[in-house]
Amino acid sequence: MSERIELSLPLPEAPAVLTDADGRIVGLTEQAAELFDQHASALVGRTFAELAVRQGPALSLRGPGAATVRYLSWPHEDDPTFRVTALIDVSGEVFSTSHPLPVELAGLARVEASSLQDVQRVARIGTWEWDPTTDLVTLSAVSHELLGVPAGRVLALEDYLEAVLPEDREVVRTSLAPLVEQHDPVPVEYQFRIVRLDGGLRTIAAQASARSRDQGVTVVGTIQDIGDPTVLRTRPGYDEVTGLPDEEAAVEVLGRLLSSPDHGRVAVLTCAPDQLERVDHSLGFRAGNELRATLARRLWEGMPEGCTVARGPNGMSFTVLCPDVAGVGGLEALTATVTGLLRTTTVVAGHLVHLSASTGIAQVQNGASSSEDLMRHAAVAVSEARRRGQGKVVLADRDLITEANEQLSMEEQLREGLRHDELVLHYQPIVTADGELRRAEALVRWQHPHLGLLGPGYFLPTARRAGMLPDLDRWVLRTAMREAARWPLLHGRALPVSINLAGLVPGDDSFVEVVEEAVAESGIEWDRVVLELVETDLVDLRPHHRAAMEVLVERGARFAIDDFGTGYSSLARLRDLPAQIIKLDRRFVSNIAVDAADCAVAQAVTTMAHAMGRACTAEGVETQEQLGVLDALGVDHHQGFLFSPAVPEPEFREVLAAEGGYRPVQA
């Protein structure tokens, strides 16, 4: 050892480094100094961020003669606040004849008497290599021990899979398939469970990557025992799913960082995996939590020393707290590290998922004065990043923060407006080409105390960002049904009412209950209720969501697919939906009299709707020319300014009372 402290390094003959809680080097071996191409005394007190650039799972060491290395890091067994990091040269160089190192990581599994074996034994990380051509797998000593396979045996892949729980074997096969079949260079991560000889159930985390060769590929990887899957981490201040500090703990840590003299160097990164919500919805929350745990482990293991990784709000993101941006190589380097760790391919519930993340960054110099401000600014930035598309990175600058503050003020005003009955409904008639009234659509407006009457385009985006759409939908449901129940009969017939739903959808557990309660409170007849859902809300509709719609249809309600033609519904999915009305989006109506393509789309939608036994309604009808074309195509109903704009409920009720010149027909 070139430098010694009270704690000793467990790998005295290997390139190993000991760092303290601040990420500064407090001890290292001569072999480690040799890799850095510097004297050991010059390295003590410095951080890895000063000495190397992270490139995924590798470190590119700075210096004219320095190497590219793979690294393994784990807490010191005597004091977990210190970390041991072992460095393995993969550049092809050999720095000391007295300490030979493997020249290829792909060959590590064959090296039985090297420093790497010591590293694996201490860190409990094993390596393996699989030749798909011969189907033979070679394991390191630690891998043999972890899997419970006798040492010295070289068997086929399926032989080794005997150690894996039967229900997890397909996960392993699915993970390895693209590496072999497509020569995919992107490493994959996956987990599987094994039963040890003592009967204990253990979870193994694995990583695999493909290495090209003259004929085909060789697959190499690592495995690590990450514990008993039946044991939950329930420490106060820590998230049970990921084992990371929770949101409240992160705020406390950030508060301490901001109280330090160097608080101007602090940065917060909020990272939202782009595919996480889709995994939750399509594969279930158990699969989503499996993905959360995998990504948490990648972040925790790959972060620069001194950085804290925590669970983000609602479990849909991760928060990275950096005490010293300059100390980790700058904001750009830190961002590249974080996004690189979250850009990966992994197997979730037997499915191969390609991952990326949207990232929002906040710094003290951009107007944040408290931990809450900094966290909020990072959240604003990640929302903007997600709006721009998957994998985007946004820094919270002053313009973005000002806009966010204005939005926050609008959110507060909208909540007040909802509580104090400032919202009102206007109604727009839906008619036949002859002007016969069929139903009316309820459209929400906001009677703002200072700004006057505001249309939905002004405040619905605010409601969506604030998560207020479900509450808004409940208000519209109750109000529209209550008002419609009091409408006078039109020539002896009660008029149906159409109600748009944006935040309350069939996938919600309370969907049926909320609609049933609104009908019961208002006293309206079920056959007068038409619920409009936009096509994009129906793309990923699962069987039990469709069943919720069918329950309401059995009661007598109808469903309309709004804005049809703007989503990605397949014909098979559309055929199976319990919807009775298809609404042609206004963008296909506006130029229908002069654009052959729009006319063809309208004709196709109308023909398809009728073939499936559904009615077709055109939105945004404003001219006689549009009406003439739509009527010739066989569109059943029309809605637009040509007939009437949306009008306040008292005015619409007067039209009904006067029978409005419309001849009543069966709704």
XYZ file of C-alpha atoms in Angstrom:
667
model
C 0.000 0.000 0.000
C 1.306 3.433 -0.919
C -1.050 5.278 1.461
C -2.588 3.804 4.596
C -5.399 4.747 6.937
C -7.026 2.752 9.706
C -9.155 0.797 7.231
C -7.239 -1.624 5.036
C -7.994 -2.443 1.439
C -9.153 -6.046 1.004
C -7.247 -6.379 -2.303
C -3.608 -5.483 -1.540
C -2.258 -7.028 -4.764
C -4.890 -5.607 -7.127
C -5.605 -2.116 -8.513
C -7.979 -0.963 -5.757
C -8.986 2.428 -4.362
C -10.584 3.383 -1.035
C -12.810 6.508 -0.973
C -14.522 8.316 1.898
C -18.124 9.540 2.187
C -17.270 12.630 0.105
C -15.866 10.493 -2.688
C -12.253 11.490 -2.056
C -9.456 8.948 -2.318
C -7.991 8.079 1.087
C -6.016 4.987 0.107
C -4.942 3.051 -2.975
C -2.599 0.306 -4.085
C 0.505 0.761 -6.206
C -1.223 -1.104 -9.033
C -4.055 1.457 -8.999
C -1.594 4.358 -9.130
C 0.102 2.626 -12.060
C -3.173 2.567 -13.993
C -3.611 6.309 -13.402
C 0.018 6.799 -14.518
C 0.633 8.984 -11.448
C 2.370 8.683 -8.111
C 0.041 7.530 -5.324
C 0.679 10.628 -3.192
C -0.646 12.812 -6.011
C -3.946 10.921 -6.047
C -4.872 10.984 -2.355
C -7.529 13.610 -1.625
C -8.826 13.744 -5.194
C -12.113 12.361 -6.590
C -12.835 10.027 -9.483
C -14.586 12.914 -11.247
C -11.235 14.742 -11.353
C -9.334 11.695 -12.518
C -11.635 9.939 -14.975
C -14.554 10.324 -17.374
C -17.393 7.828 -17.010
C -18.407 6.072 -20.215
C -21.276 3.774 -19.214
C -19.789 0.851 -17.302
C -16.211 2.010 -17.976
C -13.893 4.778 -16.802
C -11.581 6.595 -19.188
C -8.734 7.661 -16.907
C -7.283 11.117 -17.499
C -3.577 11.508 -18.240
C -1.215 10.845 -21.149
C -0.509 7.237 -20.242
C -3.740 6.365 -18.468
C -6.007 3.475 -19.373
C -9.644 2.639 -19.939
C -10.895 0.465 -17.095
C -13.979 -1.361 -15.900
C -14.750 -0.853 -12.243
C -16.549 -2.648 -9.442
C -17.503 -0.749 -6.302
C -18.926 -1.858 -2.945
C -19.087 -0.612 0.673
C -16.146 -1.491 2.931
C -17.219 -4.327 5.223
C -15.795 -2.624 8.337
C -17.254 0.832 7.639
C -19.915 1.169 4.874
C -19.377 4.937 4.649
C -16.125 4.092 2.841
C -16.197 2.390 -0.552
C -13.777 0.013 -2.208
C -13.421 0.358 -5.975
C -11.489 -2.227 -7.960
C -10.167 -1.251 -11.395
C -9.699 -3.758 -14.220
C -7.664 -2.682 -17.249
C -9.469 -3.467 -20.505
C -7.320 -1.367 -22.837
C -4.994 -4.174 -23.792
C -2.027 -2.777 -21.884
C -0.077 -4.593 -19.151
C 1.457 -2.167 -16.663
C 3.458 -4.503 -14.457
C 5.003 -7.863 -15.164
C 4.667 -8.657 -11.465
C 0.928 -8.042 -11.663
C -0.454 -9.324 -14.985
C -3.983 -8.196 -15.863
C -6.385 -9.769 -18.380
C -6.270 -8.114 -21.769
C -9.962 -8.660 -22.625
C -12.972 -8.451 -20.377
C -14.474 -11.178 -22.538
C -11.788 -13.505 -21.270
C -12.229 -12.760 -17.601
C -14.243 -15.921 -16.982
C -11.272 -18.032 -18.013
C -8.757 -16.304 -15.759
C -8.460 -18.394 -12.598
C -5.362 -16.888 -10.989
C -5.637 -13.131 -11.414
C -6.542 -10.097 -9.381
C -9.996 -10.179 -10.915
C -10.816 -13.373 -9.056
C -10.035 -11.580 -5.796
C -12.248 -8.683 -6.853
C -15.124 -11.003 -7.672
C -14.812 -12.865 -4.421
C -14.834 -9.718 -2.285
C -17.614 -7.939 -4.225
C -19.607 -11.150 -4.741
C -19.788 -10.465 -8.484
C -19.219 -13.348 -10.864
C -18.476 -13.334 -14.587
C -19.495 -15.751 -17.320
C -19.050 -16.323 -21.027
C -21.352 -18.122 -23.462
C -20.380 -19.277 -26.943
C -23.681 -19.633 -28.883
C -21.925 -21.645 -31.593
C -20.955 -24.462 -29.228
C -23.617 -23.557 -26.629
C -20.966 -23.900 -23.924
C -20.904 -21.611 -20.875
C -17.795 -20.860 -18.844
C -18.197 -19.485 -15.324
C -15.811 -17.800 -12.940
C -15.337 -19.315 -9.494
C -17.766 -16.841 -7.920
C -20.378 -17.581 -10.595
C -20.112 -21.293 -9.841
C -20.637 -20.522 -6.169
C -23.568 -18.146 -6.735
C -25.437 -20.592 -8.960
C -24.569 -23.637 -6.890
C -22.926 -25.376 -9.863
C -19.876 -27.578 -9.088
C -16.608 -25.922 -10.129
C -14.727 -27.244 -13.125
C -17.815 -28.210 -15.113
C -18.339 -26.725 -18.584
C -21.948 -27.312 -19.615
C -24.492 -26.068 -22.139
C -26.682 -23.043 -21.424
C -29.774 -25.159 -20.743
C -27.802 -27.197 -18.199
C -27.008 -24.058 -16.227
C -30.629 -22.921 -16.483
C -31.528 -25.893 -14.313
C -30.370 -23.747 -11.384
C -32.931 -21.053 -12.293
C -36.553 -21.170 -11.138
C -38.642 -22.611 -14.009
C -40.834 -19.500 -14.271
C -37.723 -17.291 -14.697
C -35.882 -19.334 -17.332
C -37.715 -17.672 -20.206
C -36.578 -14.299 -18.855
C -32.958 -15.392 -19.309
C -33.585 -16.760 -22.814
C -35.497 -13.641 -23.900
C -32.747 -11.384 -22.588
C -29.971 -13.164 -24.455
C -31.838 -13.668 -27.742
C -31.279 -10.199 -29.316
C -27.579 -10.311 -28.472
C -27.200 -13.475 -30.524
C -29.823 -13.063 -33.239
C -29.344 -9.355 -33.956
C -25.773 -8.900 -32.666
C -27.241 -6.054 -30.602
C -24.316 -4.176 -28.987
C -26.498 -2.611 -26.269
C -25.996 -4.409 -22.930
C -29.109 -5.912 -21.372
C -29.932 -6.268 -17.702
C -32.310 -8.761 -16.152
C -33.022 -10.593 -12.923
C -33.860 -14.178 -12.104
C -34.305 -16.301 -9.006
C -32.491 -19.438 -7.938
C -32.944 -21.963 -5.143
C -29.675 -22.622 -3.336
C -28.656 -26.008 -1.989
C -29.757 -24.898 1.496
C -33.246 -24.229 0.130
C -32.954 -20.433 0.286
C -34.501 -18.366 -2.501
C -32.135 -15.723 -3.917
C -32.451 -13.064 -6.596
C -29.605 -12.745 -9.099
C -29.027 -9.517 -11.039
C -27.355 -10.146 -14.392
C -25.862 -8.054 -17.165
C -24.931 -9.349 -20.614
C -23.391 -7.893 -23.759
C -22.328 -9.222 -27.159
C -18.725 -9.237 -28.404
C -18.231 -9.581 -32.148
C -15.845 -12.174 -33.491
C -14.982 -13.614 -36.904
C -17.938 -15.990 -36.915
C -20.868 -14.702 -34.889
C -20.656 -13.361 -31.360
C -19.626 -14.292 -27.856
C -21.912 -13.243 -25.019
C -20.225 -12.151 -21.789
C -21.664 -10.834 -18.583
C -21.773 -10.610 -14.821
C -24.080 -11.913 -12.098
C -24.530 -10.721 -8.521
C -26.602 -12.003 -5.622
C -28.860 -9.099 -4.573
C -30.641 -10.935 -1.795
C -33.771 -12.685 -0.655
C -36.700 -11.477 -2.809
C -39.145 -12.070 0.047
C -37.444 -9.493 2.305
C -38.809 -5.955 1.955
C -36.742 -2.876 2.760
C -38.914 -0.876 5.128
C -36.417 1.460 6.793
C -37.892 4.858 7.710
C -37.098 7.421 5.025
C -36.481 4.791 2.346
C -38.673 3.630 -0.510
C -39.718 -0.028 -0.167
C -39.580 -0.724 -3.908
C -36.170 0.743 -4.770
C -34.427 0.930 -1.399
C -33.571 4.564 -2.206
C -34.213 7.552 0.056
C -37.782 8.760 -0.392
C -38.891 12.231 -1.468
C -39.007 13.637 2.065
C -35.511 12.361 2.832
C -34.234 13.874 -0.429
C -35.602 17.285 0.554
C -33.779 17.023 3.895
C -30.499 16.096 2.191
C -30.903 18.962 -0.258
C -31.588 21.352 2.621
C -28.268 20.411 4.208
C -26.448 20.885 0.905
C -27.971 24.331 0.433
C -26.880 25.384 3.924
C -23.213 24.705 3.125
C -20.791 27.467 2.025
C -20.529 25.855 -1.436
C -24.298 25.732 -2.013
C -23.872 27.557 -5.329
C -22.417 24.375 -6.818
C -25.486 22.253 -6.007
C -27.614 20.784 -8.806
C -30.768 18.679 -8.856
C -31.615 16.317 -11.713
C -35.090 14.801 -11.991
C -35.098 11.845 -14.365
C -38.345 10.326 -15.628
C -37.967 6.992 -17.478
C -40.043 7.482 -20.622
C -41.390 3.943 -20.740
C -42.205 3.479 -17.043
C -45.850 4.541 -17.187
C -46.462 2.358 -20.226
C -44.919 -0.649 -18.427
C -47.200 0.028 -15.444
C -50.268 0.114 -17.678
C -49.446 -2.697 -20.092
C -47.519 -5.170 -17.906
C -48.859 -4.235 -14.470
C -47.473 -2.433 -11.432
C -45.517 -5.477 -10.278
C -43.545 -5.353 -13.523
C -43.235 -1.588 -13.160
C -41.777 -1.976 -9.686
C -39.329 -4.557 -10.992
C -38.188 -1.965 -13.531
C -37.970 0.735 -10.848
C -35.722 -1.489 -8.731
C -33.471 -2.286 -11.701
C -33.038 1.364 -12.654
C -32.481 2.379 -9.034
C -29.646 -0.116 -8.749
C -28.040 1.172 -11.974
C -28.176 4.752 -10.736
C -26.929 3.929 -7.245
C -23.979 1.954 -8.574
C -23.081 4.398 -11.352
C -23.352 7.789 -9.658
C -20.216 9.848 -8.999
C -19.073 9.769 -5.395
C -20.928 12.264 -3.208
C -24.113 12.292 -5.298
C -27.371 11.094 -3.762
C -30.016 9.149 -5.677
C -33.585 9.234 -4.353
C -37.038 8.173 -5.425
C -38.907 10.967 -7.191
C -42.504 12.134 -6.665
C -45.183 9.439 -7.066
C -42.525 6.848 -7.848
C -42.497 7.908 -11.508
C -39.026 9.464 -11.499
C -35.638 9.520 -9.800
C -33.938 12.497 -8.171
C -30.171 12.992 -8.280
C -28.658 15.480 -5.830
C -25.149 16.671 -6.673
C -23.308 18.729 -4.023
C -20.572 19.969 -6.362
C -21.172 20.033 -10.113
C -17.613 21.145 -10.845
C -16.253 18.311 -8.727
C -17.901 15.682 -10.941
C -16.605 17.114 -14.195
C -19.309 19.691 -14.888
C -23.041 19.654 -15.504
C -22.725 18.213 -18.999
C -20.640 15.272 -17.772
C -23.024 14.600 -14.886
C -26.037 14.695 -17.196
C -24.342 12.341 -19.647
C -23.642 9.890 -16.823
C -27.221 9.944 -15.540
C -28.912 9.688 -18.929
C -26.453 6.992 -19.993
C -27.315 4.881 -16.963
C -31.029 5.126 -17.756
C -30.578 4.472 -21.474
C -30.461 0.702 -21.496
C -32.294 -2.449 -22.495
C -33.709 -4.766 -19.875
C -36.190 -7.603 -19.533
C -39.362 -6.852 -17.591
C -41.918 -9.598 -16.970
C -40.503 -11.563 -19.898
C -40.579 -8.589 -22.295
C -37.532 -6.799 -23.684
C -37.887 -3.078 -22.937
C -35.686 -0.385 -24.508
C -35.347 2.498 -22.077
C -34.580 6.194 -22.180
C -35.300 9.032 -19.778
C -36.394 12.649 -19.894
C -34.299 14.803 -17.576
C -34.898 18.147 -15.913
C -32.077 20.095 -14.243
C -32.211 22.887 -11.680
C -29.360 24.904 -10.188
C -29.169 27.458 -7.410
C -28.074 30.288 -9.674
C -31.333 30.058 -11.635
C -33.482 31.564 -8.898
C -33.977 28.743 -6.395
C -33.581 29.780 -2.777
C -34.822 26.683 -0.942
C -34.788 22.923 -1.344
C -38.497 23.027 -2.247
C -37.824 25.624 -4.964
C -34.973 23.627 -6.434
C -36.998 20.403 -6.478
C -39.961 22.215 -8.060
C -37.781 23.805 -10.735
C -36.325 20.400 -11.630
C -39.871 19.015 -11.846
C -40.873 21.870 -14.163
C -37.845 21.192 -16.356
C -38.548 17.459 -16.617
C -42.170 18.187 -17.576
C -40.905 20.396 -20.375
C -38.399 17.708 -21.393
C -41.178 15.125 -21.666
C -43.261 17.537 -23.719
C -40.400 17.842 -26.224
C -40.092 14.077 -26.673
C -38.384 11.020 -25.247
C -34.811 11.280 -24.034
C -34.722 15.091 -23.957
C -32.840 17.166 -21.360
C -34.035 20.609 -20.210
C -32.347 23.098 -17.873
C -34.713 25.196 -15.767
C -33.781 28.717 -16.906
C -35.436 31.956 -15.781
C -37.961 32.031 -18.635
C -39.124 28.501 -17.895
C -39.352 29.212 -14.163
C -41.336 32.424 -14.766
C -43.747 30.552 -17.004
C -44.056 27.807 -14.390
C -44.825 30.360 -11.674
C -47.563 31.836 -13.857
C -48.962 28.360 -14.446
C -48.873 27.663 -10.719
C -50.842 30.852 -10.090
C -53.371 29.805 -12.725
C -53.666 26.364 -11.128
C -54.441 27.945 -7.764
C -57.052 30.214 -9.355
C -58.645 27.269 -11.163
C -58.889 25.278 -7.940
C -60.555 28.273 -6.312
C -62.879 28.578 -9.295
C -63.895 24.941 -8.994
C -64.595 25.374 -5.281
C -66.595 28.601 -5.727
C -68.774 27.538 -8.693
C -67.083 29.800 -11.233
C -67.361 27.100 -13.922
C -70.411 27.018 -16.184
C -71.647 24.780 -18.987
C -72.630 25.881 -22.465
C -74.467 23.556 -24.826
C -74.006 23.078 -28.568
C -76.735 21.306 -30.559
C -75.991 18.191 -32.620
C -78.418 17.941 -35.532
C -79.230 16.152 -38.768
C -78.596 17.822 -42.118
C -82.207 19.067 -42.006
C -81.651 20.738 -38.651
C -83.431 18.187 -36.505
C -82.034 18.302 -32.989
C -80.656 14.948 -31.809
C -78.681 15.826 -28.691
C -76.542 18.595 -27.198
C -72.920 18.526 -26.108
C -71.970 20.075 -22.764
C -68.882 22.306 -23.075
C -67.241 23.806 -19.991
C -66.396 27.492 -19.600
C -64.756 29.443 -16.766
C -66.375 32.665 -15.637
C -63.163 34.171 -14.276
C -63.767 36.983 -11.764
C -61.198 39.261 -13.444
C -60.609 37.890 -16.957
C -64.210 37.238 -17.933
C -65.520 34.146 -19.739
C -62.651 31.795 -20.671
C -62.866 28.942 -23.163
C -61.501 25.454 -22.456
C -58.386 26.063 -24.541
C -57.280 28.608 -21.945
C -57.576 26.509 -18.792
C -57.765 22.808 -19.731
C -53.977 22.579 -20.320
C -53.524 24.003 -16.819
C -55.969 21.446 -15.409
C -54.121 18.653 -17.186
C -50.711 19.698 -15.840
C -52.125 20.072 -12.330
C -53.810 16.663 -12.367
C -57.223 18.338 -12.002
C -58.946 16.723 -14.994
C -60.624 13.936 -12.975
C -62.122 16.495 -10.560
C -63.174 18.669 -13.479
C -64.812 15.690 -15.205
C -66.767 14.832 -12.056
C -68.080 18.394 -11.871
C -69.089 18.374 -15.552
C -70.787 14.975 -15.194
C -72.884 16.006 -12.208
C -73.724 19.455 -13.552
C -74.599 18.379 -17.106
C -76.838 15.550 -15.909
C -78.528 17.752 -13.312
C -79.227 20.515 -15.840
C -80.313 18.145 -18.603
C -82.704 16.390 -16.232
C -84.585 19.723 -15.889
C -84.797 20.469 -19.606
C -88.288 20.803 -21.044
C -89.410 18.100 -23.428
C -88.990 18.801 -27.118
C -92.294 17.824 -28.717
C -92.801 15.330 -25.924
C -89.310 13.830 -26.045
C -86.364 14.257 -23.666
C -83.122 15.315 -25.340
C -79.899 13.331 -24.675
C -76.765 15.132 -23.469
C -73.169 14.411 -24.566
C -70.447 14.816 -21.947
C -66.715 14.972 -22.732
C -64.418 13.009 -20.425
C -60.677 13.744 -20.381
C -59.437 12.795 -16.915
C -62.068 10.250 -15.893
C -61.666 7.246 -18.193
C -62.696 3.555 -18.157
C -59.271 2.567 -16.821
C -60.021 4.286 -13.497
C -61.210 1.976 -10.729
C -64.012 4.370 -9.786
C -65.217 5.058 -13.349
C -68.490 3.110 -13.209
C -69.252 4.215 -9.659
C -68.783 7.928 -10.449
C -71.087 7.779 -13.484
C -73.722 5.773 -11.604
C -73.698 8.271 -8.725
C -74.108 11.226 -11.106
C -77.071 9.557 -12.815
C -78.694 8.701 -9.485
C -78.225 12.216 -8.054
C -79.657 13.932 -11.144
C -82.510 11.553 -11.844
C -81.750 11.593 -15.579
C -82.696 8.550 -17.654
C -79.769 6.314 -18.651
C -80.672 6.395 -22.352
C -80.133 10.173 -22.371
C -76.468 9.844 -21.343
C -73.739 9.929 -24.033
C -70.125 9.806 -22.793
C -67.475 11.072 -25.224
C -63.918 9.693 -25.012
C -61.086 10.767 -27.307
C -59.649 8.036 -29.482
C -56.186 8.258 -27.888
C -57.662 7.278 -24.490
C -58.903 4.033 -26.024
C -55.695 2.867 -27.741
C -54.413 0.830 -24.769
C -57.813 -0.146 -23.381
C -57.493 -3.425 -21.484
C -60.259 -6.071 -21.205
C -61.396 -5.002 -17.725
C -61.575 -1.377 -18.888
C -63.787 -2.409 -21.796
C -65.909 -4.363 -19.317
C -66.490 -1.119 -17.376
C -67.841 0.501 -20.539
C -70.089 -2.493 -21.172
C -71.596 -2.185 -17.677
C -72.753 1.350 -18.476
C -73.970 0.371 -21.943
C -76.138 -2.300 -20.332
C -77.646 0.454 -18.163
C -78.596 2.316 -21.343
C -75.751 4.822 -21.739
C -73.934 5.307 -25.036
C -70.285 6.025 -25.826
C -68.932 8.259 -28.586
C -65.354 8.124 -29.883
C -64.312 11.777 -30.126
C -61.703 13.244 -32.518
C -61.660 10.034 -34.541
C -58.795 9.787 -37.020
C -56.221 11.509 -34.795
C -55.137 8.425 -32.810
C -53.739 4.992 -33.626
C -56.662 2.636 -33.114
C -56.550 -0.530 -35.174
C -59.737 -1.635 -36.920
C -59.805 -4.762 -34.770
C -59.636 -2.691 -31.589
C -62.284 -0.289 -32.861
C -64.568 -3.181 -33.754
C -64.399 -4.527 -30.200
C -65.109 -1.220 -28.440
C -68.616 -0.871 -26.957
C -69.079 2.532 -28.639
C -72.193 3.504 -30.584
C -71.079 6.810 -32.129
C -67.950 7.841 -34.047
C -67.163 11.566 -34.296
C -65.162 12.654 -37.341
C -62.482 15.125 -36.229
C -62.862 18.717 -37.401
C -59.478 18.726 -39.145
C -60.949 16.394 -41.798
C -64.042 18.603 -42.104
C -62.505 22.061 -42.548
C -61.245 21.447 -46.120
C -63.542 18.608 -47.103
C -65.175 20.614 -49.902
C -61.830 21.280 -51.639
C -59.432 18.539 -50.450
C -59.876 15.102 -52.013
C -57.792 13.420 -49.303
C -59.980 14.789 -46.482
C -63.060 13.770 -48.417
C -61.696 10.237 -48.813
C -60.961 9.985 -45.079
C -64.474 11.191 -44.202
C -66.017 8.706 -46.598
C -63.923 5.847 -45.182
C -64.825 6.721 -41.578
C -68.531 7.027 -42.400
C -68.606 3.752 -44.334
C -66.708 1.947 -41.578
C -68.991 3.329 -38.863
C -72.115 2.217 -40.680
C -70.633 -1.209 -41.449
C -70.086 -1.660 -37.704
C -73.601 -0.523 -36.860
C -72.552 2.872 -35.513
C -73.673 6.414 -36.203
C -71.243 9.034 -37.523
C -71.152 12.665 -36.351
C -69.067 15.394 -38.023
C -67.517 18.110 -35.829
C -66.695 21.675 -36.856
C -69.293 22.100 -39.620
C -69.228 25.790 -40.529
C -70.291 26.155 -44.188
C -73.069 24.958 -46.455
C -70.428 23.474 -48.775
C -69.052 21.305 -45.985
C -72.558 20.238 -45.009
C -73.402 19.315 -48.598
C -70.374 17.029 -48.953
C -70.879 15.411 -45.540
C -74.556 14.793 -46.214
C -73.731 13.223 -49.582
C -71.234 10.908 -47.852
C -73.964 9.713 -45.496
C -72.811 11.389 -42.268
C -75.668 11.063 -39.771
C -75.272 14.086 -37.505
C -73.554 17.463 -37.651
C -72.178 19.867 -35.059
C -70.760 23.326 -35.655
C -71.237 27.049 -36.012
C -73.318 26.582 -39.157
C -76.149 25.561 -36.867
C -75.249 27.191 -33.561
C -72.312 27.939 -31.301
C -72.364 26.625 -27.762
C -74.778 28.774 -25.752
C -75.395 29.218 -22.009
C -77.743 26.687 -20.436
C -80.627 29.155 -19.822
C -80.558 30.201 -23.486
C -80.482 26.588 -24.673
C -83.382 25.744 -22.351
C -85.399 28.587 -23.883
C -84.811 27.148 -27.368
C -86.144 23.807 -26.175
C -89.141 25.400 -24.463
C -90.016 27.244 -27.677
C -89.410 24.012 -29.580
C -86.813 25.962 -31.534
C -88.262 25.175 -34.947
C -86.850 21.656 -34.780
C -88.918 18.636 -35.560
C -88.431 15.980 -32.846
C -87.110 12.561 -33.870
C -86.034 9.433 -31.997
C -82.728 10.236 -30.295
